Structures are given as structure tokens and as C-alpha cells.
Short mmCIF file of C-alpha atoms and ligand atoms in Angstrom, two decimals:
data_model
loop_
_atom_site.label_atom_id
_atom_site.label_comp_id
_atom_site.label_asym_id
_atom_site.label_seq_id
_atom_site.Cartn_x
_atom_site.Cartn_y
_atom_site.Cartn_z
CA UNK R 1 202.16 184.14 48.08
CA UNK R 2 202.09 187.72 49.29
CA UNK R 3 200.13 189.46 52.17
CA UNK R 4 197.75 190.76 50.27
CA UNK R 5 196.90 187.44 48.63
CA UNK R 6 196.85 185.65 51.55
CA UNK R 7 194.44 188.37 53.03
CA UNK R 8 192.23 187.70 50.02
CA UNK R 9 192.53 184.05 50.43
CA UNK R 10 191.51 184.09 53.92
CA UNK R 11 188.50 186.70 53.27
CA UNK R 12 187.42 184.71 50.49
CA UNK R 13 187.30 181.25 52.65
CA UNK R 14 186.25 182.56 56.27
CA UNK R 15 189.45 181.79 58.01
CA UNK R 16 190.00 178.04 56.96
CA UNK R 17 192.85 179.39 54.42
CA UNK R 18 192.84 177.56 50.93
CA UNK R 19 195.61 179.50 50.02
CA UNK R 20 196.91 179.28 46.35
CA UNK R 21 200.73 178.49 46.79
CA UNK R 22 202.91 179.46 43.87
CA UNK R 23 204.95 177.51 41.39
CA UNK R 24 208.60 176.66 43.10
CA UNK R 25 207.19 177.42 46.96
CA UNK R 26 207.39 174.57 49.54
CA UNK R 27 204.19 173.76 50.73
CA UNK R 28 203.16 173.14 54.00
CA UNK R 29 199.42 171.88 55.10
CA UNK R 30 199.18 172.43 58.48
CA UNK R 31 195.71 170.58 59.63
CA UNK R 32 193.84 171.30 63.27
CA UNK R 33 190.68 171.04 65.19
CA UNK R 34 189.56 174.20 66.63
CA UNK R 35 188.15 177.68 65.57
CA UNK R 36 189.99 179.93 64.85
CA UNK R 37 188.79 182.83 66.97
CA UNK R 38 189.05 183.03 70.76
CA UNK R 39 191.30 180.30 70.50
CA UNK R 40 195.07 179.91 71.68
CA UNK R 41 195.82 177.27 68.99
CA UNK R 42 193.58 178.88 66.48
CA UNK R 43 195.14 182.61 66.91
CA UNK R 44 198.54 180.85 66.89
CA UNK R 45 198.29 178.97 63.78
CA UNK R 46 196.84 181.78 61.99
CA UNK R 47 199.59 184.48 63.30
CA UNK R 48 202.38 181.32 61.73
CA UNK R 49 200.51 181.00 58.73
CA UNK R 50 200.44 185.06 57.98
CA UNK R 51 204.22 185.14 59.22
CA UNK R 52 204.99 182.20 56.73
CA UNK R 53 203.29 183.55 53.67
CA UNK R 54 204.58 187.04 54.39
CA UNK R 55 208.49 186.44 55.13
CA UNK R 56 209.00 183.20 53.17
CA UNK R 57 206.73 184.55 49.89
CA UNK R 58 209.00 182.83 46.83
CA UNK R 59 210.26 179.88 49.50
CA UNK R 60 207.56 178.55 51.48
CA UNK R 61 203.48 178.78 51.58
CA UNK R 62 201.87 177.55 54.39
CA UNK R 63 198.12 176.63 54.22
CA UNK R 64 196.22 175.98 57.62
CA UNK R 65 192.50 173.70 57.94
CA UNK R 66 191.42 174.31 61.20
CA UNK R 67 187.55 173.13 62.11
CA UNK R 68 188.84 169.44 61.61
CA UNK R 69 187.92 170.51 57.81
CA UNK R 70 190.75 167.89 56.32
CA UNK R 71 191.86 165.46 59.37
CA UNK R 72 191.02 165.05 63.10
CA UNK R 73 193.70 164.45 65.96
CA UNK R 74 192.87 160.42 65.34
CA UNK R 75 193.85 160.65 61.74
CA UNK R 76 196.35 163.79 61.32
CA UNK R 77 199.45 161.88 62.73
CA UNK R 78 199.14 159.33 59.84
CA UNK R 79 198.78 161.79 57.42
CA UNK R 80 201.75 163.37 58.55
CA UNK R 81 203.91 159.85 57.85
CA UNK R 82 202.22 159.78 54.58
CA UNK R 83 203.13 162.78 53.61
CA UNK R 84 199.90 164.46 53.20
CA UNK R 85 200.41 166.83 55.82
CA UNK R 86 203.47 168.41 56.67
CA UNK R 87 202.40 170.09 60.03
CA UNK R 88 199.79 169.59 63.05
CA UNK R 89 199.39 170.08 66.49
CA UNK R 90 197.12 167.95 68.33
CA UNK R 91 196.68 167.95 71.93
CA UNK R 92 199.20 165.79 73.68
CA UNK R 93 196.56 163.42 74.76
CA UNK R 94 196.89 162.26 71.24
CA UNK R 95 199.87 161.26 71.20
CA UNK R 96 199.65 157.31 73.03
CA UNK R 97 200.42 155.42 70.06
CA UNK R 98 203.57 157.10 69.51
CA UNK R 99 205.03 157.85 73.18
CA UNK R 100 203.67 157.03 76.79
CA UNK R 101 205.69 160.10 78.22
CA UNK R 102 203.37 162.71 77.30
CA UNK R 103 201.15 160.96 79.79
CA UNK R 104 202.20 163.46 82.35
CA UNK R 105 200.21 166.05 81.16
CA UNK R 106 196.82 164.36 81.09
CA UNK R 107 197.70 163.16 85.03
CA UNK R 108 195.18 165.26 87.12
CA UNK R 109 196.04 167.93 89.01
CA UNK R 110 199.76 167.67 87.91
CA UNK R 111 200.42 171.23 87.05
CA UNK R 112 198.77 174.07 89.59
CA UNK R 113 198.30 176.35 86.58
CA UNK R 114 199.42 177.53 82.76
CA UNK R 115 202.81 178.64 84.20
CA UNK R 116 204.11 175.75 85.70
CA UNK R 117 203.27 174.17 82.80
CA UNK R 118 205.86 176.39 80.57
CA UNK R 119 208.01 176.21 83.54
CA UNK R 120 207.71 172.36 82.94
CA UNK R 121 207.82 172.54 78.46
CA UNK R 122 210.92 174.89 78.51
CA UNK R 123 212.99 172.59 81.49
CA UNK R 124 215.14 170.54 80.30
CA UNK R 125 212.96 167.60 80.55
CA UNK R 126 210.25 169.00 78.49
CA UNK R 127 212.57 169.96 75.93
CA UNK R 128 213.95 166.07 75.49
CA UNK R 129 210.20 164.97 75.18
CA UNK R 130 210.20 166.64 71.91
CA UNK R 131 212.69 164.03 70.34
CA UNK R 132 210.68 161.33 72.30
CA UNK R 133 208.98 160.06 68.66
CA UNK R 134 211.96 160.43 66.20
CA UNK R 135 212.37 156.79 65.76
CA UNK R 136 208.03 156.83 64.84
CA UNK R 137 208.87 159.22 62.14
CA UNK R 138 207.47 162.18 64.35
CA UNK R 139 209.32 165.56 65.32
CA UNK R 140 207.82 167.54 67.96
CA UNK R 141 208.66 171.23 67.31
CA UNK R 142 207.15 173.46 69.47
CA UNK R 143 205.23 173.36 72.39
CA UNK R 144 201.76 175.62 72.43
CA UNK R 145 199.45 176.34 75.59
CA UNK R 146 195.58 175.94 75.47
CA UNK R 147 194.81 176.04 79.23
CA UNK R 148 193.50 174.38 82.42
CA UNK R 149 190.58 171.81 82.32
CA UNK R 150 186.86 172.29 83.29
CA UNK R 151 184.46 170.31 83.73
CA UNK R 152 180.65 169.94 83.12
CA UNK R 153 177.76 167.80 82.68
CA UNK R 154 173.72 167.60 81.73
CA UNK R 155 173.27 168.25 85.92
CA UNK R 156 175.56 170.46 88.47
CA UNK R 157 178.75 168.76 89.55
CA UNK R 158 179.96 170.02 93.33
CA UNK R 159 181.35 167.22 94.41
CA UNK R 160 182.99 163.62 92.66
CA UNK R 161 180.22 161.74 93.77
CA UNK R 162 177.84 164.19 91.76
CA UNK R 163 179.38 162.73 88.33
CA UNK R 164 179.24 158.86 89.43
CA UNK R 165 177.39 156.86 86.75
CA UNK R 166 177.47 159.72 84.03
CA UNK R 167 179.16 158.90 80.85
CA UNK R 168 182.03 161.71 79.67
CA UNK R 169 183.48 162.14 76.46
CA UNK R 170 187.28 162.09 76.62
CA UNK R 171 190.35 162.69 74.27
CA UNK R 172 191.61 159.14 73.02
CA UNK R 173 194.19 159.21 76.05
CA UNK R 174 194.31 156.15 79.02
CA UNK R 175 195.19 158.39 81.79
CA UNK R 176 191.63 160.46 80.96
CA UNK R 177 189.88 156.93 80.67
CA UNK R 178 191.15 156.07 84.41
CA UNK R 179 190.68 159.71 85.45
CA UNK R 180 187.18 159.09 84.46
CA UNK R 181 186.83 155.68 86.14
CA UNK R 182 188.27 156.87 89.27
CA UNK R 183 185.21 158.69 89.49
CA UNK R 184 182.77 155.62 89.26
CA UNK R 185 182.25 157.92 85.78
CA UNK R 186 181.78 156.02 82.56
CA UNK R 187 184.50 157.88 79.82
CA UNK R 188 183.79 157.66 76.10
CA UNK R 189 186.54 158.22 73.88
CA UNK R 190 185.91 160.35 70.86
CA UNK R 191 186.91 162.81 68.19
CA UNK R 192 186.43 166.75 68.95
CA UNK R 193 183.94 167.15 66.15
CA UNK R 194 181.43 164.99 67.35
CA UNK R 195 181.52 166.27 71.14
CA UNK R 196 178.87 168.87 70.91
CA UNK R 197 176.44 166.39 68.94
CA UNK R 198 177.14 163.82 71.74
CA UNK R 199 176.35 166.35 74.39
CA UNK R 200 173.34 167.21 72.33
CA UNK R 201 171.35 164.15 71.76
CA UNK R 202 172.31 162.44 75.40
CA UNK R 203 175.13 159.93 73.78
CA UNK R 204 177.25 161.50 76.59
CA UNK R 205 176.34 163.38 79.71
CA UNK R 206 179.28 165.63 80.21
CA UNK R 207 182.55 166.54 79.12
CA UNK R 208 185.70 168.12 80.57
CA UNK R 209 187.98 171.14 78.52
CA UNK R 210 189.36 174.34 78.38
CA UNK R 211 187.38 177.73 78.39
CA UNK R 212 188.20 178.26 75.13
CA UNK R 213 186.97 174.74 73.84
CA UNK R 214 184.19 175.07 76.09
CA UNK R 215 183.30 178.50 74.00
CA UNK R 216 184.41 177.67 70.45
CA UNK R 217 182.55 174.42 70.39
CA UNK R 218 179.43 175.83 72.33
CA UNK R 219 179.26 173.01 74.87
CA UNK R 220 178.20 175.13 77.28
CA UNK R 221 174.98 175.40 75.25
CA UNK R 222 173.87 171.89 75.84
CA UNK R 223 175.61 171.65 79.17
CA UNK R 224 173.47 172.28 82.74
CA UNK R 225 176.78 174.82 83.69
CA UNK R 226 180.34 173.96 83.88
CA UNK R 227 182.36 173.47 87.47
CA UNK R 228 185.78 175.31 87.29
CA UNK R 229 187.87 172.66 88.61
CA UNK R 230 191.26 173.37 86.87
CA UNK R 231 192.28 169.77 87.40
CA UNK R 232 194.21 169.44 84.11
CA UNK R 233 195.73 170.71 81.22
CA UNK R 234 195.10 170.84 77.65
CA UNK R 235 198.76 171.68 75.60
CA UNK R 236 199.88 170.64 72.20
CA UNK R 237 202.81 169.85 70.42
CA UNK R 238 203.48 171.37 66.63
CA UNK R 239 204.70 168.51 65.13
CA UNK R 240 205.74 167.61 61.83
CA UNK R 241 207.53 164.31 60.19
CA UNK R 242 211.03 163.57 60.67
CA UNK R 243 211.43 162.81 56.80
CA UNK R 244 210.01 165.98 55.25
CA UNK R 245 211.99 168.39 58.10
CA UNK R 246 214.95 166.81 57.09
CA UNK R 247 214.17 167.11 53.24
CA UNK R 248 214.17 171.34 53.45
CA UNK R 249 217.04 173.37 52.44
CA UNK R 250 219.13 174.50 55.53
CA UNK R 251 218.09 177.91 55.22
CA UNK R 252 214.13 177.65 54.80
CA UNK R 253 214.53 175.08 57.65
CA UNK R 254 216.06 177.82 60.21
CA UNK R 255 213.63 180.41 59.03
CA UNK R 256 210.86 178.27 59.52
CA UNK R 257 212.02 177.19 63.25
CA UNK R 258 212.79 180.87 63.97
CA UNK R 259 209.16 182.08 62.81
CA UNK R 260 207.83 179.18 64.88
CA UNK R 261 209.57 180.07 68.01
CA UNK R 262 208.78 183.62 68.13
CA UNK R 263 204.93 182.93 67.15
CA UNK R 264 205.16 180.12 70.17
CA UNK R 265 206.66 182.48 72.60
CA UNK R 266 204.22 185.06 71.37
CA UNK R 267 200.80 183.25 71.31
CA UNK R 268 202.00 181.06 74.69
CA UNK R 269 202.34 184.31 76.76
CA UNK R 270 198.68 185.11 75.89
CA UNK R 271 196.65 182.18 76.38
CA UNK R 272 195.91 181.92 80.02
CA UNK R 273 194.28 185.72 78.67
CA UNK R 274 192.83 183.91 75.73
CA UNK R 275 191.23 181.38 78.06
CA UNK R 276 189.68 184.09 80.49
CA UNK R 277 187.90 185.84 77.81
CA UNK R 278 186.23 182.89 76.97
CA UNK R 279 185.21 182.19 80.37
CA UNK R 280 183.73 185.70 80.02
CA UNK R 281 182.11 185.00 76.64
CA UNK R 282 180.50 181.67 78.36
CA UNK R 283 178.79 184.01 81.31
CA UNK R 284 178.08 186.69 78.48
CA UNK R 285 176.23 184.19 76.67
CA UNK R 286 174.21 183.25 79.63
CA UNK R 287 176.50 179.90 80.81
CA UNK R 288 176.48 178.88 84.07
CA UNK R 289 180.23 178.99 85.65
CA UNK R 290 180.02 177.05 89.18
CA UNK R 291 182.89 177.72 91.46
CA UNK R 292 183.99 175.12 94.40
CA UNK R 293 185.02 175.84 97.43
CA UNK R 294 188.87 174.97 99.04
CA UNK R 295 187.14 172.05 100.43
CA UNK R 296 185.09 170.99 97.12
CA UNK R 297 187.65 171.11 95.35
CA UNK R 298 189.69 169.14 97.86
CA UNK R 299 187.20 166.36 97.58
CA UNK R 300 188.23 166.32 93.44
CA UNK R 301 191.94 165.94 94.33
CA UNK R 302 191.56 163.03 96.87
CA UNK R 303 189.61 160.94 94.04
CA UNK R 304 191.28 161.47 90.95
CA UNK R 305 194.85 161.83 91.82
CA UNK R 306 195.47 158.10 92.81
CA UNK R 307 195.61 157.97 89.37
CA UNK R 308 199.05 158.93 89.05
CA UNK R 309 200.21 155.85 90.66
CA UNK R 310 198.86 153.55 88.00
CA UNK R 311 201.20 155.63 85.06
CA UNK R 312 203.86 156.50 87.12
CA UNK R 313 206.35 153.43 85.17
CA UNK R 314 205.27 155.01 81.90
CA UNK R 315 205.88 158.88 82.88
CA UNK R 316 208.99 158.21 85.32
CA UNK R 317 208.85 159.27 89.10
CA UNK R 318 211.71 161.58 88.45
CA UNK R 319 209.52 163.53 85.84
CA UNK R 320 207.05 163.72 88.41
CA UNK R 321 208.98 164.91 90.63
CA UNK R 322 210.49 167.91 88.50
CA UNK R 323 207.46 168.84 87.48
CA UNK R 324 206.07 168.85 90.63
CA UNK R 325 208.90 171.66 91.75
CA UNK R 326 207.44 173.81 89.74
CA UNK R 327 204.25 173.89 91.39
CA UNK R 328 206.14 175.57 94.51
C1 LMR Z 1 189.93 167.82 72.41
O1 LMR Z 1 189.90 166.82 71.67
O2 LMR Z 1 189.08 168.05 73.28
C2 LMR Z 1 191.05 168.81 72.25
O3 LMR Z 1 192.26 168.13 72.11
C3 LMR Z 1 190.80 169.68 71.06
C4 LMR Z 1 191.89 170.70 70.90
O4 LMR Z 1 192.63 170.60 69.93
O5 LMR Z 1 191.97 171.59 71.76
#
């Protein structure tokens, strides 16, 4: 499919691509949850899809759902299996059935900000956790930056106590459930789509995410304000099936992983930029952005990090440990 096409393919479906592949090309779904717009994963996937239908045109045609418009994170990693799919990258929250190392990221307060985080991905380490679900059938390929964590509810949070008793919606990850409960909170798995609507009609009272979430899914809209806490990260991993990677010709294969890696190192470098303009967006929009003081936030740390204590077998201590050099 050529640029123009896929330009006219886009324009014609606002973003969410249906793009027409043509006889002979490989084609590759690639199925997410966010917007498009504002968005680290959104601008990312778009920039690989226009890269893919542009350099590859006669090998490859890449067709991206974001919006949750074909799977969400819950279902997307079966599809992949299946076959129905050939590329997604859900948050690595998602990933618990398949490996309990990923469980690093979701421990609070693990990473100071965005850069330790890469620091972390493009270590050694982080590298190996990409081959961590081979023998599930999953290949993780790349990994891509959202941001740091906020947090927010239906009345002001300053300090932990302020969220005891509310009910949160988290991603479908343990270490956010006990995260949660270390707060005397009550946490309510459930899928991205529904979030807003939850926050909405009072199912849940608050939610924790990044700016850019916060923005694209208009939480902040049915939110009392939102407490920049940066206790946690939200990353994901591009990840496709070990089956279907291994099925492509050598050649569109290394094209492919090239056009991947420069989009990643692209797109990564921006999102912490990404992130702030959301912020902005949120106080443009009227939002109200609290701000805690050393000792506030202080009071967040003492009660949630415990928590690393209870996954430290499933993570390793040594990965804590090298992760936590990077905070320095
Ligand atoms: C969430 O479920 O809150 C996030 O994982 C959504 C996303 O993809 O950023």
C-alpha cells in the first residue's frame, strides 16, 4: 500500500487505519487501547504503521486498531496465539499470565522517573525479559515508554489515609491489587474502556495513570483533581507471537525489527514531553493538578512500598537491586 493510500485510508477512518493491504503483502494487525493523539503509544504506533506501509509497500502492510476498537489488553494476547493478531503492545501490567518478572515495573516507587526506566529496558536485564515468554508462544520486541503514574479520586487525595475505603480501578496486575490494599483502598480490576464509565456512574471512586491516559480518556472530567504522585510507571512491550515472527522471510523480518527500533528509539525519547503536554492540556481544560509536598509525598512512599517485599521471589532481589542503581 503506498503513502498516499495509506493517507487516504487514515483520512477516510479518523485515525483507526482500516487499511486495504494488497494481494501478495504480509499483513500485520497490530491492535491497542489508547487514542491516538497526545499519546506516546498512540503517536508511536501510528509513526510504525506509516513507516511500514511506506518502506515495505509490495512486502508488508501493517494495519493498526487503537481505541480498543478490535481487542482489549485482557483479550489481545490470545489473539496473538491464535493468530488473529500479529502485533500488540499492552502495558506490562498485562502480562501476569504469561511471566511474573514484569512485576517490577508495577512495584511502587521502583523507578524515580522515565529515564531510569530506559536506563533499566536497555540494561542487560531488561533486554533478557524480552525472551522471558518464548516458551508461552510470546516474543517481546520492543520496549515503549508511556510515563509516570498519577493518581486521583471523586475527593482530594494529600495524604494515604485520604484514599482509605475508596474503591480504584486497576490494570489486571497483583502488585497494583496489593498496592491498592496497602492503602486500606479497595482495587477493582478492569479493562481501559470501561474506566471512564466506572468513574462516571460511582462503580469506582478513583483511578491511578499517566498524564496522557489521564487526558485521552478524560478522567480528569469526572475526577475531583488528580495528585501528582509519580509513584509508578506505565511501559509496554510490542509483542508479537513466536510462531508468526519466525514464519517471515529473513529479509522482511530484519526490515521490520530495524523500522521498529528506530520508531522505539524515536517515540521513547519524546514521551516524558508527550506526557507534560497532557498535564498541560488537563489544567487547560480546567483539571485540577494537586502537588504534594517532600513530606506528603514521603507519607505515599512509607505505605505503599512494603509492597515490594511481598513480590520480591517473583521479580528477584538482584533485579531490584540493578534497577535500583539506576535511580542514583
Ligand atoms: C491501562 O489499562 O490503564 C493502560 O494499560 C492503558 C494503556 O495502554 O496505556
Amino acid at each position: 500500500m503506498t503513502a498516499a493510500a495509506t493517507a487516504m485510508a487514515l483520512s477516510v477512518t479518523g485515525g483507526a487505519a482500516m487499511a486495504a493491504c494488497d494481494d501478495g503483502e504480509i499483513v500485520i494487525k497490530f491492535a491497542h487501547v489508547t487514542n491516538t493523539d497526545k499519546h506516546p503509544k498512540g503517536i508511536a504506533a501510528s509513526l510504525l504503521q506509516e513507516r511500514v506501509n511506506e518502506e515495505m509497500d509490495g512486502k508488508a502492510c501493517m494495519e493498526v486498531f487503537p481505541n480498543s476498537t478490535l481487542y482489549n489488553d485482557d483479550q489481545v494476547l490470545e489473539a496473538i496465539l491464535q493468530g488473529d493478531v500479529q502485533m500488540a503492545a499492552p502495558s506490562l501490567s498485562k502480562f501476569e499470565k504469561f511471566t511474573k518478572k514484569y512485576r517490577i515495573f508495577d512495584l511502587p516507587f521502583m523507578f524515580k522517573n522515565i529515564d531510569a526506566v530506559d536506563a533499566f529496558q536497555t540494561s542487560e536485564t531488561g533486554q533478557a525479559m524480552k525472551e522471558s515468554m518464548t516458551r508461552r508462544g510470546l516474543l517481546g520486541l520492543e520496549f515503549w515508554h508511556n510515563g509516570m503514574k498519577q493518581i486521583s479520586a471523586n475527593k482530594p487525595l494529600m495524604t494515604p489515609d485520604d484514599a482509605k475505603g475508596l474503591k480504584f480501578r486497576v490494570q489486571t496486575s497483583d502488585v497494583l491489587v496489593a498496592q491498592m490494599r496497602a492503602l486500606g483502598a479497595s482495587p477493582q480490576p478492569m479493562a481501559f474502556s470501561e474506566v471512564y464509565g466506572a468513574l462516571q456512574t460511582g462503580v469506582v471512586d478513583g483511578q491511578e495513570n499517566t498524564w496522557s491516559n489521564i487526558y485521552g480518556q478524560k478522567f480528569f472530567e469526572v475526577q475531583d483533581g488528580i495528585t501528582e504522585t509519580n509513584h509508578g510507571i506505565i511501559d509496554y512491550m510490542v509483542v508479537t507471537g513466536v510462531d508468526w515472527w519466525d514464519s517471515l522471510p529473513d529479509d522482511v523480518r530484519d526490515q521490520l525489527s530495524t523500522i521498529l527500533r528506530e520508531v522505539t528509539e524515536t517515540r521513547n525519547a519524546e514521551s516524558a514531553k508527550v506526557n507534560q503536554e497532557a498535564k498541560q492540556a488537563i489544567i487547560d481544560a480546567g483539571g485540577e493538578v494537586r502537588q504534594l509536598t517532600d513530606e506528603q509525598r514521603q507519607a505515599w512512599v512509607d505505605v505503599m512500598k512494603p509492597v515490594w517485599a511481598e513480590f520480591e521471589a517473583d521479580v528477584g532481589a538482584e533485579n531490584i537491586a540493578a534497577a535500583q542503581e539506576f535511580n542514583e
